[in-house]
Amino acid sequence: MAAPLGTLHKQLALAVLDQLEANAEAIARRMALAAREEVEEYAGVVDPAFAAEVLAHASEHVATFVRTSRAGRPPEGEELDFVRSRGAQRARELMPLDALLESYLIGQRTVWEAIVEAAGDSPDGMRAGQELTALTFGYTHAINVAVAEAYLRESNALATEAERSRRDLLDRLLSGGDPGAEEARRAEALGLRSDAEQVVVVARVAGGEEVTRLVVRALARADPERPFVVPRHDEVVAILPVYVRRGPPEIRGALERALETLARTHGVVARAGVSSVCSGLSELARGYGEAGRALRHAGA
């Protein structure tokens, strides 16, 4: 927790905070504009509602900083709910966490600039400005921790839900039969092309849940553009698309490199079987059977 404002300069510091509060709207506009100009993910959004939302959030930051700094402390408890809510929202919108945290650092810089302007260049004013600047660091640390925790919690929940959806879809596809239009739409929504040529990969490794997660990430690296990888029972199933310049030999090479890296970096030795090319969703059950048979003959 930041130290409370020094007694000698407290009145000057409070006067600076009063000025920040009076200029809150202008400071929030500067904060929002800087985020839109400097953070690529913010600049790329053209929806006017997003700009209004960023400005409203910036206003909340100015008000919260002024209120908590008058008490000489960073925000805590329910005071951080507004950034927790924003962290969860940005996770649902798939905005990168580093972009969100960068926008908050820009906010700290903007508030610091406003403090320097309001404090002036007299020795006492500069001292008060230094004490308030220290409070900006405590404030930014508190909000970044809160927003990151909320973002990661929501991201993990979304990932678990998506994994469950992919597993349910895969179970239906592997049960055989001709997938209907609804399953084709669900497949597309989950990152699986319904009309593409693809191969099925089945991998097995001894170990617990953490080891399985390592294998999932390794297989996903074999196709970083559209990975469809599902932990299922005691195995990991991946469906990898065949591109014009990326046929089964290239896919096998990518898998071998991914699993070699896994063995080298984590000491995890996995075996995998790969099917022949499957055309569309209806052939995935056949491909899964082929990959399972190939797995029985696979070396580490």
XYZ file of N, CA and C in Angstrom, residues 136-298:
489
model
N -0.054 6.999 -8.159
C -0.476 6.439 -9.447
C 0.067 5.037 -9.642
N 1.266 4.765 -9.110
C 1.831 3.421 -9.247
C 1.040 2.408 -8.419
N 0.690 2.785 -7.183
C -0.126 1.887 -6.370
C -1.491 1.661 -6.983
N -2.075 2.719 -7.553
C -3.379 2.602 -8.205
C -3.290 1.652 -9.397
N -2.295 1.861 -10.257
C -2.172 1.041 -11.466
C -1.879 -0.414 -11.128
N -1.066 -0.641 -10.101
C -0.807 -2.027 -9.686
C -2.102 -2.699 -9.251
N -2.900 -2.010 -8.462
C -4.147 -2.598 -7.951
C -5.108 -2.923 -9.090
N -5.277 -1.990 -10.035
C -6.254 -2.252 -11.100
C -5.735 -3.299 -12.079
N -4.423 -3.318 -12.336
C -3.895 -4.325 -13.260
C -4.029 -5.729 -12.693
N -3.775 -5.883 -11.402
C -3.949 -7.195 -10.775
C -5.406 -7.635 -10.868
N -6.320 -6.708 -10.560
C -7.741 -7.047 -10.580
C -8.221 -7.388 -11.982
N -7.827 -6.594 -12.972
C -8.305 -6.836 -14.336
C -7.703 -8.106 -14.903
N -6.433 -8.394 -14.585
C -5.800 -9.610 -15.101
C -6.439 -10.854 -14.492
N -6.713 -10.812 -13.196
C -7.356 -11.956 -12.545
C -8.728 -12.225 -13.151
N -9.508 -11.173 -13.368
C -10.849 -11.339 -13.948
C -10.762 -11.827 -15.382
N -9.827 -11.276 -16.138
C -9.644 -11.686 -17.538
C -9.285 -13.171 -17.627
N -8.312 -13.601 -16.831
C -7.865 -14.994 -16.893
C -8.944 -15.951 -16.383
N -9.677 -15.551 -15.368
C -10.759 -16.395 -14.859
C -11.828 -16.598 -15.934
N -12.191 -15.508 -16.617
C -13.189 -15.613 -17.676
C -12.643 -16.397 -18.873
N -11.375 -16.172 -19.214
C -10.755 -16.909 -20.323
C -10.739 -18.399 -20.056
N -10.395 -18.781 -18.831
C -10.372 -20.200 -18.483
C -11.769 -20.803 -18.555
N -12.764 -20.042 -18.101
C -14.140 -20.543 -18.169
C -14.576 -20.714 -19.624
N -14.226 -19.750 -20.474
C -14.576 -19.846 -21.893
C -13.858 -21.007 -22.563
N -12.577 -21.200 -22.205
C -11.817 -22.303 -22.793
C -12.397 -23.651 -22.384
N -12.814 -23.765 -21.128
C -13.414 -25.012 -20.658
C -14.720 -25.284 -21.390
N -15.517 -24.232 -21.577
C -16.785 -24.389 -22.291
C -16.548 -24.774 -23.751
N -15.558 -24.126 -24.393
C -15.258 -24.438 -25.791
C -14.725 -25.856 -25.928
N -13.893 -26.271 -24.978
C -13.355 -27.638 -25.024
C -14.480 -28.662 -24.876
N -15.411 -28.391 -23.982
C -16.540 -29.294 -23.803
C -17.378 -29.364 -25.080
N -17.575 -28.224 -25.735
C -18.346 -28.203 -26.986
C -17.633 -28.969 -28.087
N -16.314 -28.793 -28.179
C -15.558 -29.541 -29.196
C -15.599 -31.037 -28.927
N -15.510 -31.415 -27.646
C -15.549 -32.841 -27.315
C -16.909 -33.447 -27.646
N -17.983 -32.717 -27.328
C -19.327 -33.213 -27.652
C -19.492 -33.374 -29.159
N -19.019 -32.378 -29.915
C -19.110 -32.460 -31.370
C -18.302 -33.641 -31.903
N -17.091 -33.808 -31.385
C -16.238 -34.905 -31.856
C -16.873 -36.253 -31.549
N -17.442 -36.406 -30.370
C -18.101 -37.671 -30.024
C -19.210 -37.993 -31.018
N -19.990 -36.976 -31.416
C -21.064 -37.230 -32.376
C -20.508 -37.579 -33.760
N -19.450 -36.889 -34.155
C -18.871 -37.167 -35.469
C -18.250 -38.554 -35.534
N -17.647 -38.984 -34.427
C -16.984 -40.279 -34.421
C -17.964 -41.431 -34.232
N -19.204 -41.125 -33.911
C -20.206 -42.187 -33.780
C -20.672 -42.695 -35.134
N -20.235 -42.027 -36.207
C -20.610 -42.453 -37.562
C -21.869 -41.754 -38.036
N -22.266 -42.065 -39.240
C -23.449 -41.440 -39.814
C -23.079 -40.159 -40.549
N -24.032 -39.639 -41.275
C -23.814 -38.452 -42.080
C -24.185 -37.220 -41.261
N -23.232 -36.329 -40.956
C -23.555 -35.147 -40.158
C -24.575 -34.257 -40.865
N -25.496 -33.736 -40.117
C -26.505 -32.863 -40.693
C -26.034 -31.428 -40.775
N -26.924 -30.573 -41.242
C -26.583 -29.163 -41.427
C -26.261 -28.491 -40.091
N -26.981 -28.882 -39.034
C -26.732 -28.263 -37.723
C -25.334 -28.590 -37.222
N -24.923 -29.871 -37.364
C -23.588 -30.247 -36.922
C -22.517 -29.576 -37.768
N -22.796 -29.412 -39.074
C -21.841 -28.717 -39.938
C -21.656 -27.276 -39.480
N -22.746 -26.608 -39.104
C -22.640 -25.233 -38.627
C -21.885 -25.162 -37.304
N -22.148 -26.109 -36.428
C -21.442 -26.130 -35.148
C -19.958 -26.378 -35.359
N -19.637 -27.264 -36.307
C -18.240 -27.557 -36.603
C -17.518 -26.299 -37.074
N -18.146 -25.554 -37.969
C -17.537 -24.322 -38.468
C -17.338 -23.320 -37.337
N -18.325 -23.205 -36.457
C -18.230 -22.259 -35.345
C -17.115 -22.620 -34.380
N -16.804 -23.911 -34.290
C -15.769 -24.381 -33.369
C -14.411 -24.521 -34.033
N -14.292 -24.053 -35.281
C -12.997 -24.049 -35.949
C -12.702 -25.259 -36.793
N -13.722 -26.083 -37.096
C -13.524 -27.296 -37.892
C -14.237 -27.124 -39.218
N -13.488 -27.138 -40.335
C -14.089 -26.957 -41.647
C -14.931 -28.183 -42.017
N -16.164 -27.922 -42.392
C -17.070 -29.042 -42.683
C -16.850 -29.632 -44.064
N -16.214 -28.871 -44.987
C -16.054 -29.344 -46.355
C -14.595 -29.535 -46.744
N -13.677 -29.512 -45.783
C -12.251 -29.554 -46.096
C -11.716 -30.985 -46.069
N -10.573 -31.155 -46.714
C -9.820 -32.400 -46.574
C -8.943 -32.273 -45.335
N -8.931 -33.308 -44.525
C -8.185 -33.254 -43.274
C -7.754 -34.642 -42.851
N -6.838 -34.692 -41.917
C -6.388 -35.967 -41.361
C -6.712 -35.977 -39.878
N -6.899 -37.176 -39.352
C -7.162 -37.347 -37.929
C -5.891 -37.859 -37.263
N -5.537 -37.250 -36.137
C -4.373 -37.654 -35.358
C -4.852 -38.121 -33.995
N -4.377 -39.281 -33.572
C -4.679 -39.781 -32.232
C -3.356 -39.964 -31.503
N -3.217 -39.314 -30.345
C -1.980 -39.402 -29.560
C -2.294 -39.912 -28.170
N -1.369 -40.670 -27.637
C -1.512 -41.150 -26.257
C -0.200 -40.930 -25.529
N -0.312 -40.665 -24.229
C 0.859 -40.454 -23.402
C 0.491 -40.828 -21.976
N 1.430 -41.414 -21.264
C 1.187 -41.748 -19.863
C 1.368 -40.498 -19.015
N 0.470 -40.285 -18.086
C 0.574 -39.103 -17.233
C -0.792 -38.562 -16.893
N -0.797 -37.542 -16.092
C -2.039 -36.955 -15.628
C -2.531 -35.830 -16.515
N -3.393 -34.989 -15.938
C -4.045 -33.929 -16.698
C -3.062 -32.914 -17.237
N -2.041 -32.569 -16.438
C -1.080 -31.568 -16.894
C -0.302 -32.068 -18.102
N 0.074 -33.343 -18.089
C 0.785 -33.914 -19.235
C -0.116 -33.904 -20.467
N -1.393 -34.230 -20.274
C -2.334 -34.198 -21.393
C -2.418 -32.800 -21.981
N -2.423 -31.769 -21.136
C -2.467 -30.385 -21.620
C -1.232 -30.064 -22.453
N -0.090 -30.572 -22.055
C 1.129 -30.342 -22.826
C 1.020 -30.971 -24.212
N 0.430 -32.161 -24.288
C 0.255 -32.828 -25.580
C -0.735 -32.043 -26.443
N -1.817 -31.538 -25.823
C -2.783 -30.725 -26.563
C -2.093 -29.528 -27.197
N -1.262 -28.831 -26.405
C -0.573 -27.654 -26.949
C 0.418 -28.042 -28.037
N 1.082 -29.192 -27.870
C 2.038 -29.637 -28.888
C 1.335 -29.938 -30.200
N 0.195 -30.640 -30.148
C -0.530 -30.960 -31.373
C -1.117 -29.696 -32.011
N -1.528 -28.728 -31.173
C -2.065 -27.473 -31.722
C -0.999 -26.727 -32.506
N 0.258 -26.854 -32.101
C 1.329 -26.164 -32.822
C 1.536 -26.738 -34.219
N 1.045 -27.962 -34.462
C 1.177 -28.542 -35.801
C 0.285 -27.824 -36.806
N -0.718 -27.098 -36.337
C -1.561 -26.293 -37.219
C -2.007 -25.058 -36.435
N -1.122 -24.055 -36.292
C -1.448 -22.898 -35.460
C -2.582 -22.040 -36.001
N -2.929 -22.179 -37.294
C -3.972 -21.336 -37.868
C -5.364 -21.758 -37.404
N -5.660 -23.047 -37.490
C -7.004 -23.526 -37.114
C -6.884 -24.821 -36.310
N -6.333 -24.758 -35.107
C -6.180 -26.002 -34.349
C -7.514 -26.522 -33.830
N -7.783 -27.780 -34.070
C -8.949 -28.447 -33.482
C -8.397 -29.661 -32.743
N -8.141 -29.482 -31.466
C -7.483 -30.508 -30.651
C -8.331 -30.732 -29.413
N -8.628 -32.001 -29.128
C -9.549 -32.321 -28.040
C -8.972 -33.440 -27.169
N -8.790 -33.209 -25.850
C -8.478 -34.321 -24.949
C -9.734 -35.158 -24.753
N -9.611 -36.463 -24.936
C -10.798 -37.325 -24.935
C -10.437 -38.657 -24.288
N -11.014 -38.924 -23.134
C -10.725 -40.156 -22.397
C -9.223 -40.207 -22.102
N -8.530 -41.253 -22.570
C -7.098 -41.386 -22.293
C -6.250 -41.015 -23.504
N -6.786 -40.187 -24.400
C -6.068 -39.841 -25.612
C -6.319 -38.384 -25.971
N -5.561 -37.911 -26.937
C -5.767 -36.573 -27.492
C -6.016 -36.738 -28.982
N -7.115 -36.149 -29.468
C -7.487 -36.251 -30.878
C -7.342 -34.884 -31.523
N -6.648 -34.843 -32.659
C -6.506 -33.609 -33.422
C -7.002 -33.850 -34.837
N -7.692 -32.854 -35.391
C -8.119 -32.904 -36.784
C -7.422 -31.752 -37.491
N -6.525 -32.093 -38.418
C -5.666 -31.093 -39.056
C -6.002 -30.992 -40.534
N -6.249 -29.783 -41.025
C -6.614 -29.623 -42.430
C -5.431 -29.853 -43.365
N -5.742 -30.346 -44.569
C -4.743 -30.539 -45.625
C -4.856 -29.343 -46.567
N -3.767 -28.605 -46.707
C -3.763 -27.449 -47.598
C -3.124 -27.828 -48.933
N -3.186 -26.912 -49.897
C -2.622 -27.174 -51.225
C -1.143 -27.504 -51.123
N -0.443 -26.764 -50.312
C 1.002 -26.976 -50.178
C 1.358 -27.671 -48.866
N 0.379 -28.301 -48.271
C 0.627 -28.954 -46.981
C -0.154 -30.252 -46.938
N 0.457 -31.302 -47.473
C -0.187 -32.599 -47.512
C 0.219 -33.447 -46.322
N -0.174 -34.722 -46.330
C 0.162 -35.623 -45.214
C 1.642 -35.667 -44.854
N 2.593 -35.683 -45.810
C 4.005 -35.700 -45.401
C 4.398 -34.470 -44.580
N 3.911 -33.296 -44.999
C 4.225 -32.069 -44.254
C 3.567 -32.079 -42.874
N 2.341 -32.621 -42.821
C 1.664 -32.703 -41.523
C 2.419 -33.632 -40.592
N 2.865 -34.770 -41.141
C 3.637 -35.697 -40.303
C 4.919 -35.026 -39.802
N 5.603 -34.290 -40.678
C 6.810 -33.585 -40.255
C 6.526 -32.579 -39.159
N 5.414 -31.828 -39.288
C 5.057 -30.846 -38.263
C 4.758 -31.528 -36.931
N 4.072 -32.681 -36.990
C 3.780 -33.422 -35.763
C 5.054 -33.924 -35.106
N 5.949 -34.461 -35.919
C 7.206 -34.982 -35.367
C 7.999 -33.865 -34.690
N 8.056 -32.700 -35.329
C 8.792 -31.578 -34.721
C 8.134 -31.129 -33.421
N 6.801 -31.082 -33.411
C 6.090 -30.652 -32.204
C 6.320 -31.623 -31.050
N 6.261 -32.927 -31.344
C 6.443 -33.917 -30.279
C 7.904 -34.015 -29.847
N 8.835 -33.794 -30.775
C 10.246 -33.765 -30.392
C 10.526 -32.589 -29.461
N 9.929 -31.443 -29.757
C 10.082 -30.285 -28.876
C 9.494 -30.567 -27.505
N 8.344 -31.234 -27.469
C 7.713 -31.590 -26.199
C 8.613 -32.497 -25.374
N 9.239 -33.475 -26.023
C 10.136 -34.392 -25.308
C 11.377 -33.657 -24.801
N 11.885 -32.738 -25.627
C 13.118 -32.035 -25.261
C 12.887 -31.027 -24.142
N 11.764 -30.316 -24.175
C 11.534 -29.242 -23.205
C 10.859 -29.711 -21.924
N 10.042 -30.785 -22.004
C 9.301 -31.230 -20.824
C 9.538 -32.698 -20.471
N 10.332 -33.396 -21.268
C 10.575 -34.800 -20.988
C 9.364 -35.681 -21.180
N 8.385 -35.220 -21.956
C 7.152 -35.975 -22.197
C 7.285 -36.714 -23.525
N 7.181 -38.024 -23.486
C 7.296 -38.842 -24.693
C 5.897 -39.291 -25.110
N 5.475 -38.856 -26.295
C 4.135 -39.180 -26.786
C 4.230 -39.982 -28.078
N 3.201 -40.784 -28.329
C 3.085 -41.528 -29.590
C 1.827 -41.059 -30.291
N 1.873 -41.036 -31.623
C 0.715 -40.567 -32.377
C 0.523 -41.410 -33.630
N -0.734 -41.587 -34.002
C -1.088 -42.233 -35.258
C -1.831 -41.245 -36.130
N -1.610 -41.306 -37.451
C -2.204 -40.353 -38.380
C -2.989 -41.127 -39.441
N -4.172 -40.629 -39.761
C -5.030 -41.281 -40.756
C -4.631 -40.861 -42.168
N -5.244 -41.516 -43.124
C -5.174 -41.006 -44.493
C -6.104 -39.797 -44.593
N -6.161 -39.172 -45.770
C -6.948 -37.959 -45.936
C -8.444 -38.273 -45.886
N -9.161 -37.462 -45.096
C -10.617 -37.581 -44.990
C -11.260 -36.384 -45.695
N -12.269 -36.641 -46.481
C -12.979 -35.574 -47.193
C -14.278 -35.265 -46.464
N -14.341 -34.119 -45.802
C -15.544 -33.722 -45.101
C -15.695 -34.392 -43.758
N -16.761 -34.024 -43.066
C -16.990 -34.520 -41.709
C -17.394 -35.987 -41.671
N -18.056 -36.462 -42.707
C -18.599 -37.815 -42.679
C -17.508 -38.879 -42.660
N -16.273 -38.555 -43.073
C -15.198 -39.541 -43.115
C -14.311 -39.516 -41.874
N -14.609 -38.648 -40.931
C -13.746 -38.536 -39.758
C -13.789 -39.795 -38.896
N -14.939 -40.458 -38.830
C -15.015 -41.705 -38.050
C -14.075 -42.749 -38.646
N -14.059 -42.847 -39.979
C -13.124 -43.779 -40.630
C -11.681 -43.372 -40.345
N -11.383 -42.048 -40.414
C -10.036 -41.571 -40.139
C -9.606 -41.842 -38.716
N -10.556 -41.721 -37.783
C -10.225 -41.985 -36.380
C -9.832 -43.451 -36.200
N -10.552 -44.349 -36.849
C -10.202 -45.766 -36.768
C -8.824 -46.032 -37.353
N -8.524 -45.392 -38.495
C -7.199 -45.569 -39.106
C -6.095 -45.055 -38.188
N -6.306 -43.878 -37.612
C -5.288 -43.303 -36.732
C -5.067 -44.183 -35.508
N -6.147 -44.761 -34.966
C -6.005 -45.661 -33.828
C -5.212 -46.904 -34.178
N -5.446 -47.463 -35.385
C -4.681 -48.637 -35.809
C -3.220 -48.271 -36.048
N -2.978 -47.107 -36.639
C -1.597 -46.665 -36.862
C -0.881 -46.452 -35.546
N -1.627 -45.968 -34.548
C -1.004 -45.701 -33.253
C -0.422 -46.961 -32.638
N -1.054 -48.097 -32.896
C -0.563 -49.352 -32.319
C 0.827 -49.716 -32.853
N 1.193 -49.145 -33.990
C 2.496 -49.463 -34.593
C 3.475 -48.294 -34.475
N 3.078 -47.236 -33.766
C 3.915 -46.035 -33.710
C 4.981 -46.163 -32.637
